[in-house]
Amino acid sequence: QVQLIESGGGVVQAGGSLRLSCVASGPTSSRYPMGWFRQPLGKEREFVAGISRIAYSTHYAESVKGRFTISRDNAKNTLYLQMNTLKPEDTAVYYCAADSSMRLAYAAQDPDAYDYWGQGTQVTVSS
């Protein structure tokens, strides 16, 4: 069983930065591909960034590429999302997710590939 707890959301002006954290419980959670997703109000959940379980390669949605950075600290069982140059369209509830199936080495963009989710943290970017 894996529990994921996000933190770090808040209200920030356009152009500002935030760092989200996701603490994972469970001794094997560092082996899982993990991702960040977001869900704007009234819209579907969308992929933001992912980090693989092998070599920790990363990939990003086009809308955040060059502005957001995903990373993980296995010693702390923590996943991060550094968000810079935030825009009003980045406003959403942000979720971290883990794929414990071990079927994939990379972090999928399809939210259905993930079986563990955090409770979400709200990010609001004002213009």
Tab-separated table of N, CA, C and O in Angstrom:
chain	number	residue	atom	x	y	z
A	1	GLN	N	0.843	-1.189	0.000
A	1	GLN	CA	0.000	0.000	0.000
A	1	GLN	C	0.878	1.238	0.000
A	1	GLN	O	1.830	1.324	0.774
A	2	VAL	N	0.570	2.172	-0.860
A	2	VAL	CA	1.327	3.419	-0.970
A	2	VAL	C	0.407	4.579	-0.642
A	2	VAL	O	-0.728	4.644	-1.123
A	3	GLN	N	0.878	5.471	0.192
A	3	GLN	CA	0.158	6.721	0.450
A	3	GLN	C	0.977	7.879	-0.078
A	3	GLN	O	2.199	7.914	0.093
A	4	LEU	N	0.306	8.816	-0.724
A	4	LEU	CA	0.962	9.978	-1.302
A	4	LEU	C	0.342	11.235	-0.695
A	4	LEU	O	-0.886	11.379	-0.696
A	5	ILE	N	1.178	12.126	-0.208
A	5	ILE	CA	0.682	13.354	0.407
A	5	ILE	C	1.386	14.544	-0.234
A	5	ILE	O	2.606	14.698	-0.114
A	6	GLU	N	0.610	15.374	-0.946
A	6	GLU	CA	1.160	16.559	-1.603
A	6	GLU	C	1.127	17.762	-0.673
A	6	GLU	O	0.288	17.846	0.224
A	7	SER	N	2.013	18.700	-0.950
A	7	SER	CA	2.013	19.980	-0.262
A	7	SER	C	2.714	21.003	-1.156
A	7	SER	O	3.333	20.635	-2.160
A	8	GLY	N	2.596	22.269	-0.775
A	8	GLY	CA	3.312	23.310	-1.489
A	8	GLY	C	2.473	24.184	-2.391
A	8	GLY	O	2.976	25.148	-2.966
A	9	GLY	N	1.191	23.857	-2.520
A	9	GLY	CA	0.334	24.701	-3.348
A	9	GLY	C	0.071	26.044	-2.684
A	9	GLY	O	0.427	26.264	-1.525
A	10	GLY	N	-0.548	26.952	-3.433
A	10	GLY	CA	-0.863	28.254	-2.890
A	10	GLY	C	-1.254	29.216	-3.985
A	10	GLY	O	-1.545	28.809	-5.116
A	11	VAL	N	-1.275	30.483	-3.618
A	11	VAL	CA	-1.620	31.548	-4.557
A	11	VAL	C	-0.354	32.321	-4.894
A	11	VAL	O	0.398	32.715	-3.994
A	12	VAL	N	-0.114	32.531	-6.167
A	12	VAL	CA	1.087	33.230	-6.603
A	12	VAL	C	0.740	34.105	-7.807
A	12	VAL	O	-0.192	33.792	-8.556
A	13	GLN	N	1.455	35.179	-7.970
A	13	GLN	CA	1.235	36.044	-9.126
A	13	GLN	C	1.887	35.443	-10.369
A	13	GLN	O	2.851	34.675	-10.268
A	14	ALA	N	1.358	35.802	-11.510
A	14	ALA	CA	1.937	35.361	-12.774
A	14	ALA	C	3.416	35.734	-12.821
A	14	ALA	O	3.801	36.832	-12.421
A	15	GLY	N	4.216	34.772	-13.287
A	15	GLY	CA	5.656	34.967	-13.322
A	15	GLY	C	6.377	34.425	-12.108
A	15	GLY	O	7.614	34.334	-12.105
A	16	GLY	N	5.613	34.095	-11.088
A	16	GLY	CA	6.203	33.594	-9.859
A	16	GLY	C	6.514	32.104	-9.910
A	16	GLY	O	6.338	31.449	-10.945
A	17	SER	N	6.952	31.580	-8.767
A	17	SER	CA	7.361	30.175	-8.677
A	17	SER	C	6.749	29.503	-7.459
A	17	SER	O	6.443	30.169	-6.453
A	18	LEU	N	6.567	28.211	-7.571
A	18	LEU	CA	6.156	27.365	-6.459
A	18	LEU	C	6.879	26.028	-6.593
A	18	LEU	O	7.202	25.606	-7.711
A	19	ARG	N	7.080	25.356	-5.473
A	19	ARG	CA	7.602	23.993	-5.506
A	19	ARG	C	6.626	23.082	-4.777
A	19	ARG	O	6.371	23.276	-3.588
A	20	LEU	N	6.125	22.114	-5.493
A	20	LEU	CA	5.238	21.119	-4.907
A	20	LEU	C	6.065	19.917	-4.436
A	20	LEU	O	7.052	19.557	-5.072
A	21	SER	N	5.620	19.326	-3.339
A	21	SER	CA	6.255	18.122	-2.818
A	21	SER	C	5.207	17.023	-2.682
A	21	SER	O	4.031	17.301	-2.437
A	22	CYS	N	5.655	15.799	-2.829
A	22	CYS	CA	4.774	14.642	-2.663
A	22	CYS	C	5.563	13.592	-1.893
A	22	CYS	O	6.520	13.013	-2.428
A	23	VAL	N	5.176	13.370	-0.644
A	23	VAL	CA	5.844	12.377	0.189
A	23	VAL	C	5.136	11.045	0.030
A	23	VAL	O	3.915	10.955	0.189
A	24	ALA	N	5.921	10.025	-0.279
A	24	ALA	CA	5.365	8.684	-0.509
A	24	ALA	C	5.731	7.754	0.633
A	24	ALA	O	6.870	7.753	1.096
A	25	SER	N	4.752	6.992	1.088
A	25	SER	CA	5.025	5.975	2.096
A	25	SER	C	5.285	4.650	1.404
A	25	SER	O	4.957	4.471	0.233
A	26	GLY	N	5.851	3.693	2.128
A	26	GLY	CA	6.094	2.385	1.529
A	26	GLY	C	7.545	2.227	1.134
A	26	GLY	O	8.115	3.111	0.503
A	27	PRO	N	8.161	1.088	1.477
A	27	PRO	CA	9.598	0.911	1.254
A	27	PRO	C	9.978	0.778	-0.209
A	27	PRO	O	11.127	0.986	-0.568
A	28	THR	N	9.034	0.436	-1.085
A	28	THR	CA	9.387	0.235	-2.482
A	28	THR	C	8.921	1.362	-3.380
A	28	THR	O	9.063	1.286	-4.586
A	29	SER	N	8.364	2.408	-2.809
A	29	SER	CA	7.798	3.473	-3.642
A	29	SER	C	8.842	4.148	-4.514
A	29	SER	O	8.520	4.692	-5.562
A	30	SER	N	10.102	4.126	-4.104
A	30	SER	CA	11.141	4.761	-4.905
A	30	SER	C	11.382	4.014	-6.215
A	30	SER	O	12.062	4.521	-7.103
A	31	ARG	N	10.834	2.803	-6.351
A	31	ARG	CA	11.034	2.022	-7.567
A	31	ARG	C	9.969	2.296	-8.623
A	31	ARG	O	10.049	1.798	-9.735
A	32	TYR	N	8.953	3.057	-8.286
A	32	TYR	CA	7.820	3.225	-9.189
A	32	TYR	C	7.992	4.437	-10.097
A	32	TYR	O	8.498	5.476	-9.662
A	33	PRO	N	7.512	4.327	-11.325
A	33	PRO	CA	7.357	5.543	-12.124
A	33	PRO	C	6.354	6.447	-11.432
A	33	PRO	O	5.356	5.966	-10.862
A	34	MET	N	6.603	7.734	-11.468
A	34	MET	CA	5.694	8.666	-10.813
A	34	MET	C	5.434	9.859	-11.714
A	34	MET	O	6.242	10.196	-12.581
A	35	GLY	N	4.299	10.470	-11.484
A	35	GLY	CA	3.931	11.604	-12.320
A	35	GLY	C	3.204	12.678	-11.557
A	35	GLY	O	2.707	12.454	-10.448
A	36	TRP	N	3.163	13.833	-12.158
A	36	TRP	CA	2.329	14.944	-11.697
A	36	TRP	C	1.247	15.177	-12.745
A	36	TRP	O	1.525	15.213	-13.950
A	37	PHE	N	0.043	15.352	-12.260
A	37	PHE	CA	-1.097	15.671	-13.091
A	37	PHE	C	-1.772	16.909	-12.523
A	37	PHE	O	-1.536	17.273	-11.367
A	38	ARG	N	-2.616	17.530	-13.329
A	38	ARG	CA	-3.387	18.655	-12.825
A	38	ARG	C	-4.785	18.619	-13.405
A	38	ARG	O	-5.006	18.053	-14.478
A	39	GLN	N	-5.696	19.237	-12.668
A	39	GLN	CA	-7.081	19.273	-13.113
A	39	GLN	C	-7.638	20.665	-12.881
A	39	GLN	O	-7.970	21.037	-11.732
A	40	PRO	N	-7.733	21.460	-13.942
A	40	PRO	CA	-8.385	22.768	-13.814
A	40	PRO	C	-9.867	22.581	-13.524
A	40	PRO	O	-10.458	21.566	-13.883
A	41	LEU	N	-10.463	23.559	-12.916
A	41	LEU	CA	-11.878	23.494	-12.554
A	41	LEU	C	-12.737	23.242	-13.795
A	41	LEU	O	-12.642	23.962	-14.788
A	42	GLY	N	-13.544	22.205	-13.752
A	42	GLY	CA	-14.443	21.890	-14.844
A	42	GLY	C	-13.807	21.186	-16.028
A	42	GLY	O	-14.466	20.976	-17.051
A	43	LYS	N	-12.548	20.815	-15.897
A	43	LYS	CA	-11.860	20.151	-17.004
A	43	LYS	C	-11.328	18.795	-16.575
A	43	LYS	O	-11.350	18.446	-15.399
A	44	GLU	N	-10.853	18.023	-17.533
A	44	GLU	CA	-10.316	16.707	-17.229
A	44	GLU	C	-8.899	16.799	-16.673
A	44	GLU	O	-8.187	17.773	-16.901
A	45	ARG	N	-8.544	15.738	-15.964
A	45	ARG	CA	-7.189	15.652	-15.432
A	45	ARG	C	-6.194	15.479	-16.585
A	45	ARG	O	-6.433	14.695	-17.507
A	46	GLU	N	-5.074	16.194	-16.506
A	46	GLU	CA	-4.088	16.140	-17.586
A	46	GLU	C	-2.690	15.909	-17.045
A	46	GLU	O	-2.354	16.325	-15.938
A	47	PHE	N	-1.900	15.243	-17.866
A	47	PHE	CA	-0.515	14.963	-17.520
A	47	PHE	C	0.299	16.244	-17.522
A	47	PHE	O	0.148	17.094	-18.408
A	48	VAL	N	1.190	16.372	-16.533
A	48	VAL	CA	2.087	17.525	-16.452
A	48	VAL	C	3.536	17.087	-16.642
A	48	VAL	O	4.252	17.619	-17.497
A	49	ALA	N	3.975	16.118	-15.839
A	49	ALA	CA	5.370	15.676	-15.895
A	49	ALA	C	5.465	14.281	-15.308
A	49	ALA	O	4.671	13.895	-14.455
A	50	GLY	N	6.480	13.525	-15.776
A	50	GLY	CA	6.677	12.179	-15.266
A	50	GLY	C	8.151	11.861	-15.125
A	50	GLY	O	8.999	12.462	-15.801
A	51	ILE	N	8.438	10.917	-14.232
A	51	ILE	CA	9.810	10.482	-14.008
A	51	ILE	C	9.819	8.966	-13.939
A	51	ILE	O	9.019	8.357	-13.229
A	52	SER	N	10.727	8.362	-14.680
A	52	SER	CA	10.717	6.910	-14.816
A	52	SER	C	11.329	6.233	-13.599
A	52	SER	O	11.926	6.877	-12.732
A	53	ARG	N	11.180	4.907	-13.539
A	53	ARG	CA	11.763	4.142	-12.438
A	53	ARG	C	13.165	3.656	-12.766
A	53	ARG	O	13.841	3.127	-11.896
A	54	ILE	N	13.587	3.787	-13.998
A	54	ILE	CA	14.931	3.413	-14.392
A	54	ILE	C	15.624	4.640	-14.975
A	54	ILE	O	15.091	5.289	-15.865
A	55	ALA	N	16.771	4.956	-14.436
A	55	ALA	CA	17.560	6.106	-14.897
A	55	ALA	C	16.889	7.438	-14.605
A	55	ALA	O	17.444	8.480	-14.910
A	56	TYR	N	15.681	7.358	-14.049
A	56	TYR	CA	14.962	8.563	-13.667
A	56	TYR	C	14.897	9.586	-14.807
A	56	TYR	O	15.089	10.781	-14.595
A	57	SER	N	14.637	9.086	-15.986
A	57	SER	CA	14.436	10.013	-17.090
A	57	SER	C	13.110	10.742	-16.905
A	57	SER	O	12.179	10.220	-16.284
A	58	THR	N	13.032	11.942	-17.458
A	58	THR	CA	11.857	12.783	-17.255
A	58	THR	C	11.250	13.190	-18.587
A	58	THR	O	11.925	13.214	-19.617
A	59	HIS	N	9.952	13.480	-18.552
A	59	HIS	CA	9.309	14.078	-19.720
A	59	HIS	C	8.156	14.944	-19.255
A	59	HIS	O	7.668	14.798	-18.120
A	60	TYR	N	7.759	15.867	-20.137
A	60	TYR	CA	6.845	16.927	-19.761
A	60	TYR	C	5.785	17.162	-20.823
A	60	TYR	O	5.993	16.910	-22.005
A	61	ALA	N	4.668	17.691	-20.369
A	61	ALA	CA	3.684	18.200	-21.310
A	61	ALA	C	4.275	19.419	-22.016
A	61	ALA	O	5.057	20.172	-21.418
A	62	GLU	N	3.892	19.615	-23.253
A	62	GLU	CA	4.427	20.740	-24.027
A	62	GLU	C	4.139	22.074	-23.349
A	62	GLU	O	4.953	23.001	-23.408
A	63	SER	N	3.022	22.157	-22.683
A	63	SER	CA	2.599	23.430	-22.085
A	63	SER	C	3.481	23.863	-20.915
A	63	SER	O	3.458	25.043	-20.537
A	64	VAL	N	4.243	22.924	-20.339
A	64	VAL	CA	5.063	23.273	-19.172
A	64	VAL	C	6.550	23.089	-19.434
A	64	VAL	O	7.377	23.435	-18.586
A	65	LYS	N	6.886	22.562	-20.602
A	65	LYS	CA	8.287	22.279	-20.914
A	65	LYS	C	9.108	23.555	-20.848
A	65	LYS	O	8.724	24.588	-21.399
A	66	GLY	N	10.248	23.486	-20.147
A	66	GLY	CA	11.110	24.645	-19.992
A	66	GLY	C	10.770	25.502	-18.778
A	66	GLY	O	11.550	26.377	-18.402
A	67	ARG	N	9.606	25.258	-18.176
A	67	ARG	CA	9.194	26.036	-16.998
A	67	ARG	C	9.119	25.171	-15.745
A	67	ARG	O	9.384	25.647	-14.645
A	68	PHE	N	8.732	23.915	-15.900
A	68	PHE	CA	8.563	23.013	-14.766
A	68	PHE	C	9.673	21.967	-14.777
A	68	PHE	O	10.144	21.547	-15.842
A	69	THR	N	10.059	21.517	-13.572
A	69	THR	CA	11.066	20.464	-13.435
A	69	THR	C	10.595	19.444	-12.409
A	69	THR	O	10.295	19.812	-11.269
A	70	ILE	N	10.557	18.183	-12.818
A	70	ILE	CA	10.203	17.098	-11.904
A	70	ILE	C	11.485	16.439	-11.425
A	70	ILE	O	12.447	16.283	-12.186
A	71	SER	N	11.500	16.062	-10.152
A	71	SER	CA	12.667	15.381	-9.595
A	71	SER	C	12.205	14.517	-8.427
A	71	SER	O	11.087	14.659	-7.940
A	72	ARG	N	13.083	13.614	-7.999
A	72	ARG	CA	12.750	12.774	-6.853
A	72	ARG	C	13.979	12.598	-5.968
A	72	ARG	O	15.104	12.548	-6.459
A	73	ASP	N	13.736	12.524	-4.675
A	73	ASP	CA	14.778	12.276	-3.681
A	73	ASP	C	14.399	10.978	-2.978
A	73	ASP	O	13.539	10.971	-2.101
A	74	ASN	N	15.050	9.901	-3.377
A	74	ASN	CA	14.671	8.601	-2.824
A	74	ASN	C	14.993	8.481	-1.348
A	74	ASN	O	14.323	7.742	-0.630
A	75	ALA	N	16.007	9.169	-0.894
A	75	ALA	CA	16.353	9.122	0.527
A	75	ALA	C	15.223	9.680	1.378
A	75	ALA	O	15.035	9.277	2.530
A	76	LYS	N	14.481	10.617	0.808
A	76	LYS	CA	13.370	11.230	1.529
A	76	LYS	C	12.016	10.713	1.036
A	76	LYS	O	10.973	11.189	1.497
A	77	ASN	N	12.040	9.776	0.087
A	77	ASN	CA	10.787	9.259	-0.494
A	77	ASN	C	9.891	10.403	-0.967
A	77	ASN	O	8.674	10.385	-0.748
A	78	THR	N	10.488	11.374	-1.617
A	78	THR	CA	9.752	12.575	-1.990
A	78	THR	C	9.912	12.890	-3.467
A	78	THR	O	11.017	12.804	-4.013
A	79	LEU	N	8.788	13.234	-4.075
A	79	LEU	CA	8.738	13.687	-5.460
A	79	LEU	C	8.497	15.191	-5.448
A	79	LEU	O	7.736	15.687	-4.615
A	80	TYR	N	9.158	15.908	-6.351
A	80	TYR	CA	9.028	17.354	-6.406
A	80	TYR	C	8.564	17.811	-7.788
A	80	TYR	O	8.776	17.132	-8.790
A	81	LEU	N	7.941	18.987	-7.791
A	81	LEU	CA	7.655	19.670	-9.050
A	81	LEU	C	7.981	21.143	-8.834
A	81	LEU	O	7.266	21.850	-8.122
A	82	GLN	N	9.084	21.563	-9.414
A	82	GLN	CA	9.470	22.973	-9.368
A	82	GLN	C	8.781	23.683	-10.524
A	82	GLN	O	8.974	23.305	-11.680
A	83	MET	N	7.996	24.690	-10.209
A	83	MET	CA	7.219	25.404	-11.218
A	83	MET	C	7.679	26.854	-11.268
A	83	MET	O	7.540	27.581	-10.276
A	84	ASN	N	8.230	27.250	-12.385
A	84	ASN	CA	8.707	28.623	-12.583
A	84	ASN	C	7.901	29.308	-13.675
A	84	ASN	O	7.244	28.664	-14.485
A	85	THR	N	7.992	30.612	-13.701
A	85	THR	CA	7.301	31.421	-14.712
A	85	THR	C	5.843	30.986	-14.840
A	85	THR	O	5.339	30.689	-15.927
A	86	LEU	N	5.172	30.935	-13.716
A	86	LEU	CA	3.792	30.454	-13.705
A	86	LEU	C	2.866	31.399	-14.456
A	86	LEU	O	3.063	32.619	-14.476
A	87	LYS	N	1.861	30.795	-15.073
A	87	LYS	CA	0.871	31.533	-15.852
A	87	LYS	C	-0.517	31.278	-15.272
A	87	LYS	O	-0.738	30.236	-14.641
A	88	PRO	N	-1.454	32.167	-15.513
A	88	PRO	CA	-2.824	31.943	-15.009
A	88	PRO	C	-3.400	30.608	-15.476
A	88	PRO	O	-4.148	29.974	-14.717
A	89	GLU	N	-3.041	30.162	-16.671
A	89	GLU	CA	-3.559	28.887	-17.171
A	89	GLU	C	-2.956	27.675	-16.460
A	89	GLU	O	-3.384	26.547	-16.694
A	90	ASP	N	-2.001	27.879	-15.574
A	90	ASP	CA	-1.474	26.788	-14.751
A	90	ASP	C	-2.348	26.555	-13.512
A	90	ASP	O	-2.107	25.592	-12.768
A	91	THR	N	-3.331	27.402	-13.296
A	91	THR	CA	-4.229	27.259	-12.153
A	91	THR	C	-4.975	25.938	-12.227
A	91	THR	O	-5.616	25.629	-13.231
A	92	ALA	N	-4.868	25.139	-11.160
A	92	ALA	CA	-5.484	23.811	-11.138
A	92	ALA	C	-5.211	23.161	-9.785
A	92	ALA	O	-4.410	23.664	-8.996
A	93	VAL	N	-5.872	22.033	-9.560
A	93	VAL	CA	-5.483	21.146	-8.467
A	93	VAL	C	-4.416	20.205	-9.021
A	93	VAL	O	-4.622	19.584	-10.072
A	94	TYR	N	-3.312	20.126	-8.337
A	94	TYR	CA	-2.198	19.292	-8.781
A	94	TYR	C	-2.141	18.017	-7.944
A	94	TYR	O	-2.244	18.068	-6.710
A	95	TYR	N	-1.952	16.900	-8.646
A	95	TYR	CA	-1.909	15.595	-8.013
A	95	TYR	C	-0.608	14.879	-8.356
A	95	TYR	O	-0.153	14.946	-9.497
A	96	CYS	N	-0.049	14.170	-7.385
A	96	CYS	CA	1.024	13.239	-7.717
A	96	CYS	C	0.436	11.832	-7.788
A	96	CYS	O	-0.599	11.551	-7.169
A	97	ALA	N	1.093	10.987	-8.548
A	97	ALA	CA	0.587	9.638	-8.768
A	97	ALA	C	1.751	8.662	-8.903
A	97	ALA	O	2.828	9.037	-9.360
A	98	ALA	N	1.503	7.424	-8.505
A	98	ALA	CA	2.518	6.371	-8.590
A	98	ALA	C	1.927	5.164	-9.310
A	98	ALA	O	0.760	4.811	-9.109
A	99	ASP	N	2.750	4.537	-10.126
A	99	ASP	CA	2.362	3.330	-10.853
A	99	ASP	C	3.116	2.160	-10.247
A	99	ASP	O	4.306	1.981	-10.503
A	100	SER	N	2.435	1.338	-9.446
A	100	SER	CA	3.092	0.228	-8.752
A	100	SER	C	3.052	-1.076	-9.543
A	100	SER	O	3.524	-2.104	-9.073
A	101	SER	N	2.489	-1.041	-10.748
A	101	SER	CA	2.316	-2.277	-11.502
A	101	SER	C	3.637	-2.885	-11.974
A	101	SER	O	3.709	-4.087	-12.234
A	102	MET	N	4.641	-2.049	-12.136
A	102	MET	CA	5.951	-2.479	-12.650
A	102	MET	C	5.872	-2.962	-14.102
A	102	MET	O	6.810	-3.590	-14.603
A	103	ARG	N	4.763	-2.649	-14.800
A	103	ARG	CA	4.656	-3.039	-16.205
A	103	ARG	C	5.455	-2.100	-17.092
A	103	ARG	O	5.932	-2.489	-18.168
A	104	LEU	N	5.579	-0.851	-16.638
A	104	LEU	CA	6.237	0.167	-17.449
A	104	LEU	C	7.472	0.692	-16.733
A	104	LEU	O	7.475	0.828	-15.510
A	105	ALA	N	8.507	0.998	-17.480
A	105	ALA	CA	9.691	1.621	-16.900
A	105	ALA	C	9.528	3.134	-16.846
A	105	ALA	O	10.065	3.803	-15.967
A	106	TYR	N	8.720	3.649	-17.782
A	106	TYR	CA	8.574	5.101	-17.865
A	106	TYR	C	7.273	5.515	-17.193
A	106	TYR	O	6.404	4.692	-16.900
A	107	ALA	N	7.113	6.802	-16.980
A	107	ALA	CA	5.896	7.336	-16.389
A	107	ALA	C	4.905	7.646	-17.507
A	107	ALA	O	5.173	8.480	-18.371
A	108	ALA	N	3.779	6.970	-17.484
A	108	ALA	CA	2.783	7.123	-18.539
A	108	ALA	C	2.089	8.475	-18.467
A	108	ALA	O	2.004	9.099	-17.400
A	109	GLN	N	1.572	8.904	-19.607
A	109	GLN	CA	0.790	10.134	-19.638
A	109	GLN	C	-0.686	9.873	-19.393
A	109	GLN	O	-1.433	10.806	-19.118
A	110	ASP	N	-1.098	8.623	-19.487
A	110	ASP	CA	-2.491	8.250	-19.249
A	110	ASP	C	-2.726	8.085	-17.756
A	110	ASP	O	-2.092	7.225	-17.124
A	111	PRO	N	-3.624	8.864	-17.166
A	111	PRO	CA	-3.853	8.739	-15.724
A	111	PRO	C	-4.339	7.352	-15.307
A	111	PRO	O	-4.144	6.948	-14.159
A	112	ASP	N	-4.952	6.600	-16.226
A	112	ASP	CA	-5.433	5.260	-15.895
A	112	ASP	C	-4.297	4.286	-15.613
A	112	ASP	O	-4.536	3.200	-15.077
A	113	ALA	N	-3.073	4.636	-15.968
A	113	ALA	CA	-1.927	3.759	-15.714
A	113	ALA	C	-1.478	3.798	-14.257
A	113	ALA	O	-0.674	2.976	-13.832
A	114	TYR	N	-2.009	4.756	-13.498
A	114	TYR	CA	-1.568	4.945	-12.117
A	114	TYR	C	-2.593	4.392	-11.146
A	114	TYR	O	-3.792	4.577	-11.323
A	115	ASP	N	-2.088	3.731	-10.091
A	115	ASP	CA	-3.012	3.153	-9.124
A	115	ASP	C	-2.984	3.835	-7.770
A	115	ASP	O	-3.810	3.512	-6.903
A	116	TYR	N	-2.061	4.744	-7.568
A	116	TYR	CA	-2.034	5.490	-6.307
A	116	TYR	C	-1.994	6.983	-6.614
A	116	TYR	O	-1.232	7.433	-7.480
A	117	TRP	N	-2.822	7.725	-5.864
A	117	TRP	CA	-2.950	9.159	-6.066
A	117	TRP	C	-2.927	9.874	-4.724
A	117	TRP	O	-3.425	9.352	-3.720
A	118	GLY	N	-2.377	11.079	-4.738
A	118	GLY	CA	-2.474	11.932	-3.573
A	118	GLY	C	-3.810	12.643	-3.544
A	118	GLY	O	-4.647	12.497	-4.447
A	119	GLN	N	-4.016	13.456	-2.527
A	119	GLN	CA	-5.301	14.135	-2.340
A	119	GLN	C	-5.400	15.424	-3.151
A	119	GLN	O	-6.478	15.973	-3.295
A	120	GLY	N	-4.261	15.885	-3.655
A	120	GLY	CA	-4.245	17.097	-4.470
A	120	GLY	C	-3.902	18.339	-3.670
A	120	GLY	O	-4.172	18.425	-2.470
A	121	THR	N	-3.313	19.303	-4.355
A	121	THR	CA	-3.001	20.594	-3.744
A	121	THR	C	-3.328	21.687	-4.763
A	121	THR	O	-3.002	21.576	-5.947
A	122	GLN	N	-3.998	22.732	-4.290
A	122	GLN	CA	-4.475	23.781	-5.186
A	122	GLN	C	-3.355	24.770	-5.506
A	122	GLN	O	-2.670	25.259	-4.598
A	123	VAL	N	-3.208	25.060	-6.783
A	123	VAL	CA	-2.299	26.110	-7.253
A	123	VAL	C	-3.138	27.143	-7.979
A	123	VAL	O	-3.864	26.813	-8.925
A	124	THR	N	-3.044	28.381	-7.534
A	124	THR	CA	-3.780	29.474	-8.153
A	124	THR	C	-2.794	30.553	-8.580
A	124	THR	O	-2.031	31.053	-7.754
A	125	VAL	N	-2.815	30.882	-9.866
A	125	VAL	CA	-1.922	31.892	-10.406
A	125	VAL	C	-2.757	33.081	-10.830
A	125	VAL	O	-3.613	32.977	-11.709
A	126	SER	N	-2.507	34.222	-10.196
A	126	SER	CA	-3.278	35.425	-10.504
A	126	SER	C	-2.564	36.255	-11.566
A	126	SER	O	-1.337	36.290	-11.619
A	127	SER	N	-3.372	36.935	-12.360
A	127	SER	CA	-2.785	37.735	-13.453
A	127	SER	C	-2.514	39.159	-13.014
A	127	SER	O	-2.910	39.580	-11.945
